[in-house]
PDB file of C-alpha atoms and ligand atoms in Angstrom:
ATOM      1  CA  UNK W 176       5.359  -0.458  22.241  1.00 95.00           C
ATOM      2  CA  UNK W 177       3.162  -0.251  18.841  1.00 98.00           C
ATOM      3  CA  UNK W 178       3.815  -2.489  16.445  1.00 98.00           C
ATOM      4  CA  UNK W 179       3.410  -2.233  12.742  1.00 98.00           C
ATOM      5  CA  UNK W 180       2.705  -4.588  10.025  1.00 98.00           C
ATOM      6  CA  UNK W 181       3.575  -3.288   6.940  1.00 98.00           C
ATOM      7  CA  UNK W 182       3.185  -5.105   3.200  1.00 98.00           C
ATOM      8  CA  UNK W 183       5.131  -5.029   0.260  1.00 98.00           C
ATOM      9  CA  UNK W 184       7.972  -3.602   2.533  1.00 98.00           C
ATOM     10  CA  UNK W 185      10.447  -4.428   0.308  1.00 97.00           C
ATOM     11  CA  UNK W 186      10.802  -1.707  -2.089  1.00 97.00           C
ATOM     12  CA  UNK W 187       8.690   1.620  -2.872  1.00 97.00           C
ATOM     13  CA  UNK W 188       6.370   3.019  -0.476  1.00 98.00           C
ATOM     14  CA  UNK W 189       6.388   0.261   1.579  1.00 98.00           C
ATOM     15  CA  UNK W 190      10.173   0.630   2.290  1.00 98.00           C
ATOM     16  CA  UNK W 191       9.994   4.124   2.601  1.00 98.00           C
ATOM     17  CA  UNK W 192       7.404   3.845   5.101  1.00 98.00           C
ATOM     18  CA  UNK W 193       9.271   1.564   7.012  1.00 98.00           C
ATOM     19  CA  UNK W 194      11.948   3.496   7.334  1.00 98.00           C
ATOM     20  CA  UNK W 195      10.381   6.309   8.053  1.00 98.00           C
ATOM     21  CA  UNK W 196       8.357   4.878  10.814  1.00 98.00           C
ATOM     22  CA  UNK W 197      11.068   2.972  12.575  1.00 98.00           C
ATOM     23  CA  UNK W 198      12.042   5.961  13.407  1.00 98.00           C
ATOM     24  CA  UNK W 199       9.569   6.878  16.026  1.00 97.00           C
ATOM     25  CA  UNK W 200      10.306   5.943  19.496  1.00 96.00           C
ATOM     26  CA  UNK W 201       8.267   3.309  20.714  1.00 97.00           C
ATOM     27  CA  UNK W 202       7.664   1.384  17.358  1.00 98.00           C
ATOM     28  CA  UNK W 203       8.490  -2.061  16.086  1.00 98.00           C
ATOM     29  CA  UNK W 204       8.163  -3.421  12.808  1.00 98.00           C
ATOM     30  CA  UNK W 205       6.349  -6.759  11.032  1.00 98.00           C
ATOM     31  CA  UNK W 206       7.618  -6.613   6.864  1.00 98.00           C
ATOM     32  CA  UNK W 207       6.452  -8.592   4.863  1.00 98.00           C
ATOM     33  CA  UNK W 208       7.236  -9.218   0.936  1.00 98.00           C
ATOM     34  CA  UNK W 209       7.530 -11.960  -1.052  1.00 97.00           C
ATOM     35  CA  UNK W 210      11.238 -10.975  -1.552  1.00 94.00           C
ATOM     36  CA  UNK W 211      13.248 -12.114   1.397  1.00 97.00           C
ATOM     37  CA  UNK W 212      16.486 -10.909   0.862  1.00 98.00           C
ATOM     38  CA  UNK W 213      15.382  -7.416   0.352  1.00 97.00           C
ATOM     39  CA  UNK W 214      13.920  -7.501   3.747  1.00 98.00           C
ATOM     40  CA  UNK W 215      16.747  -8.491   5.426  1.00 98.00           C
ATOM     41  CA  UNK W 216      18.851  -5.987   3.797  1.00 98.00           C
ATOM     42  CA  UNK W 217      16.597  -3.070   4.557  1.00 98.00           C
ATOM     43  CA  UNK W 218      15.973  -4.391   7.995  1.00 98.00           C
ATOM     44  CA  UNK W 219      19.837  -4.476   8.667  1.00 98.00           C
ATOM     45  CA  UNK W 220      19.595  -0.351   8.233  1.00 98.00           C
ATOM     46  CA  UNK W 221      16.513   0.133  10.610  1.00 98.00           C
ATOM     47  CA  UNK W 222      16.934   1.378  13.945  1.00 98.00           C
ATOM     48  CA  UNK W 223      14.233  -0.604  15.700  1.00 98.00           C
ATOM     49  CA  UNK W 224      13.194  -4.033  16.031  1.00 98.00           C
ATOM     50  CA  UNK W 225      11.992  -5.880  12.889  1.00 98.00           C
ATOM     51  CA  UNK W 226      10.319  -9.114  12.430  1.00 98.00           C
ATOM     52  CA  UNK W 227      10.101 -10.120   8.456  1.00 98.00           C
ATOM     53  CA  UNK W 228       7.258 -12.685   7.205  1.00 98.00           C
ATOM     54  CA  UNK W 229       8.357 -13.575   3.762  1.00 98.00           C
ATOM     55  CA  UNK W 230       5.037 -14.745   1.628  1.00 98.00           C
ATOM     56  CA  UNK W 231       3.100 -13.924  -1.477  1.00 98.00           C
ATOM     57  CA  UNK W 232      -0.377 -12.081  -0.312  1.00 98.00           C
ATOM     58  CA  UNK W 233      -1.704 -14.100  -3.689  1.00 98.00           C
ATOM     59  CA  UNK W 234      -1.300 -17.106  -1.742  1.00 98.00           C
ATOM     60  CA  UNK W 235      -3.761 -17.307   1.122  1.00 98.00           C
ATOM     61  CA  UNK W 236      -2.539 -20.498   2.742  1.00 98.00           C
ATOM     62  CA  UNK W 237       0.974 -18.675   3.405  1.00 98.00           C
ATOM     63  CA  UNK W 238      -0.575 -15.154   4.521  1.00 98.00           C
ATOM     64  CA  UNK W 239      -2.353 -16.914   7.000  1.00 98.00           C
ATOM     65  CA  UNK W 240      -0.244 -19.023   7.740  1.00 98.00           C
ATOM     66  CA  UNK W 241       2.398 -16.408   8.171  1.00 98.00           C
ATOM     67  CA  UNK W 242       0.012 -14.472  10.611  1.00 98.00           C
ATOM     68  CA  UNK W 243      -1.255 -17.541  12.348  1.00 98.00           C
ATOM     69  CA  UNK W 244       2.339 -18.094  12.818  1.00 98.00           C
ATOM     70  CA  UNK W 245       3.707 -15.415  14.464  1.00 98.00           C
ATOM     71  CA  UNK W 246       5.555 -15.870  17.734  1.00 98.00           C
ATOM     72  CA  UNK W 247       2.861 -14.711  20.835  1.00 97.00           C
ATOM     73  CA  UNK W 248       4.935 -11.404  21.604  1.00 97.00           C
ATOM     74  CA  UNK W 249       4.281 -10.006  17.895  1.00 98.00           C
ATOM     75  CA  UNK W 250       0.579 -10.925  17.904  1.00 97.00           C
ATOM     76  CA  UNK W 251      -0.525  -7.727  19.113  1.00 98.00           C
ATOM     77  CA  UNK W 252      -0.866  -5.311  15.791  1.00 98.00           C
ATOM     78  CA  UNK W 253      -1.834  -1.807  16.274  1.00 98.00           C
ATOM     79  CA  UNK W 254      -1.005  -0.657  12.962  1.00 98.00           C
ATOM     80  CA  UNK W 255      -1.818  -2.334   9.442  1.00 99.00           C
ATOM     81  CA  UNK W 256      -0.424  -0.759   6.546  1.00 99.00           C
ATOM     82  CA  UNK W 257      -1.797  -3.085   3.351  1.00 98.00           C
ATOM     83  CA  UNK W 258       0.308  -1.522   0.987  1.00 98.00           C
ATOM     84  CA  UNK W 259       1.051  -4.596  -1.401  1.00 98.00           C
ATOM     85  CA  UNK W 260      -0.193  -3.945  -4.845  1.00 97.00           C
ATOM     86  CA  UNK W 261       0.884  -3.615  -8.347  1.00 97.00           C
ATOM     87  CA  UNK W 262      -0.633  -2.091 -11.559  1.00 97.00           C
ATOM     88  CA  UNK W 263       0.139  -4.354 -15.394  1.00 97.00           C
ATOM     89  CA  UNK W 264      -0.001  -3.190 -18.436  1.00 96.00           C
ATOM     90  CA  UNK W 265      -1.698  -0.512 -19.968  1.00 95.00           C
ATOM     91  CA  UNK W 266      -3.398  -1.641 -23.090  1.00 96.00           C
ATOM     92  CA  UNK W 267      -7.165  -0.908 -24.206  1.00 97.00           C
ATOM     93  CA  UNK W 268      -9.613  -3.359 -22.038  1.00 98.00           C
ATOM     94  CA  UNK W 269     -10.326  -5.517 -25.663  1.00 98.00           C
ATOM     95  CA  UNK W 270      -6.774  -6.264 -25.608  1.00 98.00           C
ATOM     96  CA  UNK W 271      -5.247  -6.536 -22.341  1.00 98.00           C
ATOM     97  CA  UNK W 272      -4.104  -9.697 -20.789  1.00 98.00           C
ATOM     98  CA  UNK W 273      -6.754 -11.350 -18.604  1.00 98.00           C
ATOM     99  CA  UNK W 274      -3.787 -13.063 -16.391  1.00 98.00           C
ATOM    100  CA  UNK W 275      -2.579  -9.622 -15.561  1.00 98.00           C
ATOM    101  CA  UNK W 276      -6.376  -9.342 -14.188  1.00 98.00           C
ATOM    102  CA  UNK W 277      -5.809 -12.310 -12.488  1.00 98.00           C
ATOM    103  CA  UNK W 278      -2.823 -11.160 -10.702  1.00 98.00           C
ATOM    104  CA  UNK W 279      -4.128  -7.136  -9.586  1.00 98.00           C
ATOM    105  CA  UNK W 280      -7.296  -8.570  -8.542  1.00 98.00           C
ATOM    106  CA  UNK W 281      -5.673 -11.675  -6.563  1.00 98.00           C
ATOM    107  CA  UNK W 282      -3.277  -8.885  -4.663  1.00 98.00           C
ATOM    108  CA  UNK W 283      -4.749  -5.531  -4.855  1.00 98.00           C
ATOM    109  CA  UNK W 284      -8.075  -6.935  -3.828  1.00 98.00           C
ATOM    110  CA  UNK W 285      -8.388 -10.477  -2.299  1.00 98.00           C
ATOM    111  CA  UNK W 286      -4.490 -10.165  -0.556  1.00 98.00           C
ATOM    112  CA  UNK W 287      -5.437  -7.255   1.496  1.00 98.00           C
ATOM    113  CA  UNK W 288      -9.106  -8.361   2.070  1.00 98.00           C
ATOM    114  CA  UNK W 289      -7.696 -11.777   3.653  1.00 98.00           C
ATOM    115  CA  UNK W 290      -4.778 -10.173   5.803  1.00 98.00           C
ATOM    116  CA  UNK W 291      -6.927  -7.801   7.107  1.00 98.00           C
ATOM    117  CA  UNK W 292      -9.529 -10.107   7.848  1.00 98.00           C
ATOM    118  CA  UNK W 293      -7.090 -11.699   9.782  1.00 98.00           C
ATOM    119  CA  UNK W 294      -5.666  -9.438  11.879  1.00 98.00           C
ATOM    120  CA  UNK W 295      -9.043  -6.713  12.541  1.00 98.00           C
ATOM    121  CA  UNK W 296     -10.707  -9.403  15.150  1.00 98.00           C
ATOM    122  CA  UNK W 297      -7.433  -8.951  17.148  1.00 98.00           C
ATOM    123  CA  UNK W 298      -7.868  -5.251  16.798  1.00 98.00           C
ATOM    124  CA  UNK W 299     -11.346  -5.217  17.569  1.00 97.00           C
ATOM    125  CA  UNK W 300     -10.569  -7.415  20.546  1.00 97.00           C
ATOM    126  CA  UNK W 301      -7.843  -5.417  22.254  1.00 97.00           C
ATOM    127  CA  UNK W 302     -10.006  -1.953  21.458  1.00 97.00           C
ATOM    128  CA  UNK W 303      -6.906  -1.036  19.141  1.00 97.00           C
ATOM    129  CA  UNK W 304      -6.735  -0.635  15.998  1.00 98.00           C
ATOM    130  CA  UNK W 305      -5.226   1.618  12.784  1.00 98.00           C
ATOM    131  CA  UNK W 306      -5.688  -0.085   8.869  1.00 98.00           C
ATOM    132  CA  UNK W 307      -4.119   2.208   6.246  1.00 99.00           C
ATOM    133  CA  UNK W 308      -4.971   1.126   2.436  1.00 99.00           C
ATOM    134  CA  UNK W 309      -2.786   1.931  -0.011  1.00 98.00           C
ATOM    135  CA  UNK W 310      -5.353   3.225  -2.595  1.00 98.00           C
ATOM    136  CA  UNK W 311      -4.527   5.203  -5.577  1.00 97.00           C
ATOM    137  CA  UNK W 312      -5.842   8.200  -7.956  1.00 95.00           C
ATOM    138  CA  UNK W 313      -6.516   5.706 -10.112  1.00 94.00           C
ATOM    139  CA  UNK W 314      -9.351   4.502  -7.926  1.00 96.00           C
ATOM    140  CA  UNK W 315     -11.226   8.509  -8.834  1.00 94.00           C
ATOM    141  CA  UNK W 316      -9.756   9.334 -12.069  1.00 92.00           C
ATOM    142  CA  UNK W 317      -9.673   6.544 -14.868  1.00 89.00           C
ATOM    143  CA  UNK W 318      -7.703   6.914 -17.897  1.00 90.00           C
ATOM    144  CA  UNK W 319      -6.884   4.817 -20.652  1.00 92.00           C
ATOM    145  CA  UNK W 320      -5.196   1.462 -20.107  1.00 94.00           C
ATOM    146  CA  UNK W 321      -5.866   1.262 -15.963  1.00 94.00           C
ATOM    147  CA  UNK W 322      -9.781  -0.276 -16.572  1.00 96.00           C
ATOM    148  CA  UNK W 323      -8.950  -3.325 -13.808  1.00 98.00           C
ATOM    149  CA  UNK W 324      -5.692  -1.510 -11.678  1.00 97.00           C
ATOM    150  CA  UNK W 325      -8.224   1.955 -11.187  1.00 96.00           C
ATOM    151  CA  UNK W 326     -11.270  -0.381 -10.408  1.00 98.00           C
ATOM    152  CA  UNK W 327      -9.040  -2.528  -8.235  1.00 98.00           C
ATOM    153  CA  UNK W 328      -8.115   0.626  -6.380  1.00 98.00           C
ATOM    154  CA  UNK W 329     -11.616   2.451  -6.177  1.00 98.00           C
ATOM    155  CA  UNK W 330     -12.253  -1.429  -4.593  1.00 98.00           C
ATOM    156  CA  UNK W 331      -9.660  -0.103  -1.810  1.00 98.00           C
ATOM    157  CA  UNK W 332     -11.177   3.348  -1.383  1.00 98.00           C
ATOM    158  CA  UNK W 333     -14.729   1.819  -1.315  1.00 98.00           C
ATOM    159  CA  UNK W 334     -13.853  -1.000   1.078  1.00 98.00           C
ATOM    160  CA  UNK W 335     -11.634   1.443   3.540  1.00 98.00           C
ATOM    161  CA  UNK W 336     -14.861   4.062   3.960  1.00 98.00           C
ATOM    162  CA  UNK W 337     -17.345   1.235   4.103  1.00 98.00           C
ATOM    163  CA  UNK W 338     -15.242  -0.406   6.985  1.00 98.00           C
ATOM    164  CA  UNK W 339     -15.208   3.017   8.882  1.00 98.00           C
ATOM    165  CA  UNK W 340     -19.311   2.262   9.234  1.00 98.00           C
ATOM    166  CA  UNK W 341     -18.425  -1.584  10.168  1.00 98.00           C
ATOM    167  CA  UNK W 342     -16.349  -0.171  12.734  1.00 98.00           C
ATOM    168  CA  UNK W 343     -18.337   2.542  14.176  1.00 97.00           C
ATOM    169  CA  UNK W 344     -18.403   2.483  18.094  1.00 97.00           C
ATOM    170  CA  UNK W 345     -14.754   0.765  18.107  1.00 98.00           C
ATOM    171  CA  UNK W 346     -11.873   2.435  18.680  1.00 98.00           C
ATOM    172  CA  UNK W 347     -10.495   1.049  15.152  1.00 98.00           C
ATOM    173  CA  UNK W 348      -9.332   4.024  12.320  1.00 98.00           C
ATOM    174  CA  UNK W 349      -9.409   3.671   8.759  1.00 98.00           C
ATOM    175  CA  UNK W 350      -7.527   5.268   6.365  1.00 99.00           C
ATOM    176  CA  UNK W 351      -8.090   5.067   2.668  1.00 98.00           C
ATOM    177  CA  UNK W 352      -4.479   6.699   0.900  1.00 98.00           C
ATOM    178  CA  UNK W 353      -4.469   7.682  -2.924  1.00 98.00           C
ATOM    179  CA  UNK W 354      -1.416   8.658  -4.330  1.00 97.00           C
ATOM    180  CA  UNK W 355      -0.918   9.843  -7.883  1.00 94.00           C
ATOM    181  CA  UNK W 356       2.234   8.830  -9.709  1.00 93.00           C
ATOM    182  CA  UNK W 357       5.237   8.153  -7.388  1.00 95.00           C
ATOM    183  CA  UNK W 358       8.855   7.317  -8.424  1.00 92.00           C
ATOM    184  CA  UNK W 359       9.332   3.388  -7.641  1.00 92.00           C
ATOM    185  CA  UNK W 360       8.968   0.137  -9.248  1.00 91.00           C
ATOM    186  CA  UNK W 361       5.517   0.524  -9.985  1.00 93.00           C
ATOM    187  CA  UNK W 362       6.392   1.916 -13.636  1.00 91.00           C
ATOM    188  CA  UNK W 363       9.043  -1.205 -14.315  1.00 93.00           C
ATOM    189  CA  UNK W 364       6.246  -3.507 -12.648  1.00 93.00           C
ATOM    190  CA  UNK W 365       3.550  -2.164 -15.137  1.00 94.00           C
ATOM    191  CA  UNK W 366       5.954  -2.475 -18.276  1.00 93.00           C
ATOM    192  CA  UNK W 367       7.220  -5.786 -17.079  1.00 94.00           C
ATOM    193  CA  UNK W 368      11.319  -5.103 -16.813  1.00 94.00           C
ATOM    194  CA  UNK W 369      10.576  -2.199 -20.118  1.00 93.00           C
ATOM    195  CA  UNK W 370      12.573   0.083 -18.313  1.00 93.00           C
ATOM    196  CA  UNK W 371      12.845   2.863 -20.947  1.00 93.00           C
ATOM    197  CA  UNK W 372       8.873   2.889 -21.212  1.00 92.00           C
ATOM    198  CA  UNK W 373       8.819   3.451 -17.201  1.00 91.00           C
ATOM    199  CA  UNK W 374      11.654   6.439 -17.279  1.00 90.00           C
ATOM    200  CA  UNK W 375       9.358   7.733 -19.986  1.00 89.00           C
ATOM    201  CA  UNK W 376       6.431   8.106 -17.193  1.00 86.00           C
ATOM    202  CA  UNK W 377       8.660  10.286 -15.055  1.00 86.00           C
ATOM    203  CA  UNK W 378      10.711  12.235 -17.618  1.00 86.00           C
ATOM    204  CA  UNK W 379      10.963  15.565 -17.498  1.00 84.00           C
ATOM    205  CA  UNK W 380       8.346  15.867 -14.279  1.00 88.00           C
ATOM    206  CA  UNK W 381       9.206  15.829 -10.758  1.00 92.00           C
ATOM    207  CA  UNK W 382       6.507  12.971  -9.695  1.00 94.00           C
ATOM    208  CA  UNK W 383       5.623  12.387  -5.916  1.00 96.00           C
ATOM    209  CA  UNK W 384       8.736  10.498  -3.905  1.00 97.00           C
ATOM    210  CA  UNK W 385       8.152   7.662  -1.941  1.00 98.00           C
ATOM    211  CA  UNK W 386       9.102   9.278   1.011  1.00 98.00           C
ATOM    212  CA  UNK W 387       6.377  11.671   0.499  1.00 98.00           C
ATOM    213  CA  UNK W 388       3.635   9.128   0.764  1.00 98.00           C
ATOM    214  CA  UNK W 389       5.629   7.779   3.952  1.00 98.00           C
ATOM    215  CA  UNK W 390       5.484  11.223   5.578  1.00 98.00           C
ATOM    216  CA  UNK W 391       1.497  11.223   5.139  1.00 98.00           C
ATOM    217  CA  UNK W 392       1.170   7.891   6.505  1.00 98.00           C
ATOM    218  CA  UNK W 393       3.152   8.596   9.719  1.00 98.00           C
ATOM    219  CA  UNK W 394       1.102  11.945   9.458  1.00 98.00           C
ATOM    220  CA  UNK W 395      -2.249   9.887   9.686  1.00 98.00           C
ATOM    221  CA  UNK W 396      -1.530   7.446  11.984  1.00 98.00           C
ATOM    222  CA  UNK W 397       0.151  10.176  14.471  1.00 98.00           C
ATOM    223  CA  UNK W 398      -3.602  11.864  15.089  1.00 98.00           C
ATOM    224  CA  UNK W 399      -4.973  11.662  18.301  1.00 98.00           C
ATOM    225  CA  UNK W 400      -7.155   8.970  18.630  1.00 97.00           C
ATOM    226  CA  UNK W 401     -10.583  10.812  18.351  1.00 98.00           C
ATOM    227  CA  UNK W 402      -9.297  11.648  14.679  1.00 98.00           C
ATOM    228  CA  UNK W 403      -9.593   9.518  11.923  1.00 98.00           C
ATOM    229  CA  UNK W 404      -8.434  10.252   8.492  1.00 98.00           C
ATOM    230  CA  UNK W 405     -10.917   8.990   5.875  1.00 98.00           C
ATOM    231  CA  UNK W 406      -9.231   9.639   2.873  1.00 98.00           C
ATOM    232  CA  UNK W 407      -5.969  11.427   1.684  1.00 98.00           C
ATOM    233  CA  UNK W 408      -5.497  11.964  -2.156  1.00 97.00           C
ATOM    234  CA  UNK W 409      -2.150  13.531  -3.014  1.00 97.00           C
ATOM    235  CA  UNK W 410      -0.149  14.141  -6.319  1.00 95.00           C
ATOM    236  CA  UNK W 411       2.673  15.832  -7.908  1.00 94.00           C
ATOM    237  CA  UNK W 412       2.599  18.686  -8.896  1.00 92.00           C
ATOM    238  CA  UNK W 413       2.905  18.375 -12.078  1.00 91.00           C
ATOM    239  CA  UNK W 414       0.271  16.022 -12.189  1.00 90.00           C
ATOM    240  CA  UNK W 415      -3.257  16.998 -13.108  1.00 88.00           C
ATOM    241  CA  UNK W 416      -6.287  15.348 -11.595  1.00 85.00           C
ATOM    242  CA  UNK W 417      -8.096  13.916 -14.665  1.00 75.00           C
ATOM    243  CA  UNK W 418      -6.058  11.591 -14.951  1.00 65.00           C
ATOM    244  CA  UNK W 419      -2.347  11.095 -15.664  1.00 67.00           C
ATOM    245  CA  UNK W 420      -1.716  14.096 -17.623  1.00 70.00           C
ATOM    246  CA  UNK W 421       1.842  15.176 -16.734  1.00 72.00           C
ATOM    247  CA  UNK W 422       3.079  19.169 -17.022  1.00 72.00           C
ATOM    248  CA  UNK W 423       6.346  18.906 -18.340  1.00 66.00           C
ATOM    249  CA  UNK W 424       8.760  21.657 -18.390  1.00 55.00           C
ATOM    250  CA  UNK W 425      10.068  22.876 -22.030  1.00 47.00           C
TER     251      UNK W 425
HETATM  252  C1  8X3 R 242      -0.636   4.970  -9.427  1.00 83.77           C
HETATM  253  C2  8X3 R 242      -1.068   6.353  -9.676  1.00 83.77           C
HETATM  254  O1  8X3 R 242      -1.235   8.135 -11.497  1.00 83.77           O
HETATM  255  O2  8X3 R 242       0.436   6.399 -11.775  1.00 83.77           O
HETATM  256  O3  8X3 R 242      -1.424   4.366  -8.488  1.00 83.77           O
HETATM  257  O4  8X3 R 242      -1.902   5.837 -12.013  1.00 83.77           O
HETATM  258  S1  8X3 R 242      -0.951   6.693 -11.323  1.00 83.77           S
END
């Protein structure tokens, strides 16, 4: 049986992954969001077995507490998929919000860098072992307005190849995933609730789905063991990579 942990499962990618991957014969499921009732709903769809930790990866009492925590037959983690993150705002550097800072840095960085400090000396342990970091484009290709999000994300790429040479001569994999623009909550997350400013991102464009960054997970994590995928950067389309200039149809 493998068993997957998978953050921010709630909504986005990290629902889409989840249902994608429960799926596969074989394969159980740790969610966790800060959302609880969302992860009971989707877990109510999955065909597998699910067990939902319901904490804020800001909070590094509850993460580890909720790892610490977890009953002796779901200790054994194969698979982490650190997907939690979240971009705000887009205004110049000189006048963006420093608490929206706070808040990318405190989960894009420091929430996956404690879970996964966490749970790799079980890995390591067992001889078992698959991290996937949800990166971004962002983390390559700046543009105006994502100064702390991209550098919060080219954190993620940096950490996930620099942990490949940590891990050299374990069986452990590291994968490093950078989407461009993908059709979730990210958008409304960014423009706080400004719907009409997120619809705006997408109009007219066919951006990635998160079922397509799903598919590439389960594509990574599927390779033999000898194989490890370093890095996988994947956009739309329509999507240019120079940052987020969108081809729109006339
Ligand atoms: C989000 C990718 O292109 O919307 O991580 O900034 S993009």
């Amino acid at each position: 049986m493998k068993t997957i942990l998978i953050t921010g499962a709630s909504a986005g990618i990290g629902k889409a992954t989840a249902e994608l991957l429960a799926q596969e014969k074989g394969t159980r499921l740790i969610l966790t969001a800060r959302r609880e009732e969302k992860l009971k709903e989707l877990a109510a769809t999955l065909p597998c077995e699910t067990h939902l930790l319901t904490f804020d990866i800001r909070d590094k009492a509850a993460t580890l507490a909720a790892i610490r925590g977890l009953p002796d037959d779901w200790k054994d983690i194969d698979v982490l998929v650190n997907n939690a993150g979240l971009a705000l705002g887009l205004e110049s550097f000189d006048t963006a919000n420093p608490e929206d800072w706070q808040v990318m840095i405190e989960t894009n960085i420091l929430g996956l860098l404690t879970l996964t400090r966490e749970i790799l000396p079980a890995m390591k342990a067992r001889g078992v072992g698959h991290i996937v970091n949800l990166s971004s484009i962002a983390g390559t290709y700046h543009y105006a307005g994502a100064h702390v999000y991209g550098a919060s994300k080219a954190f993620v790429t940096y950490l996930s190849l620099a942990m490949r040479s940590d891990l050299l001569g374990t069986a452990i994999r590291v994968t490093n995933i950078e989407p461009g623009m993908v059709d979730t909550e990210f958008s409304i997350v960014r423009f706080k609730g400004d719907e009409s400013r997120a619809d705006a991102v997408y109009a007219n464009s066919e951006p990635l789905h998160a079922e397509d960054i799903a598919e590439t997970i389960r594509w990574a994590i599927a390779q033999p063991a000898h194989v490890n995928i370093n890095r996988i950067e994947l956009m739309a389309t329509c999507q240019a990579p120079s940052g987020p200039k969108v081809w729109r149809q006339e």
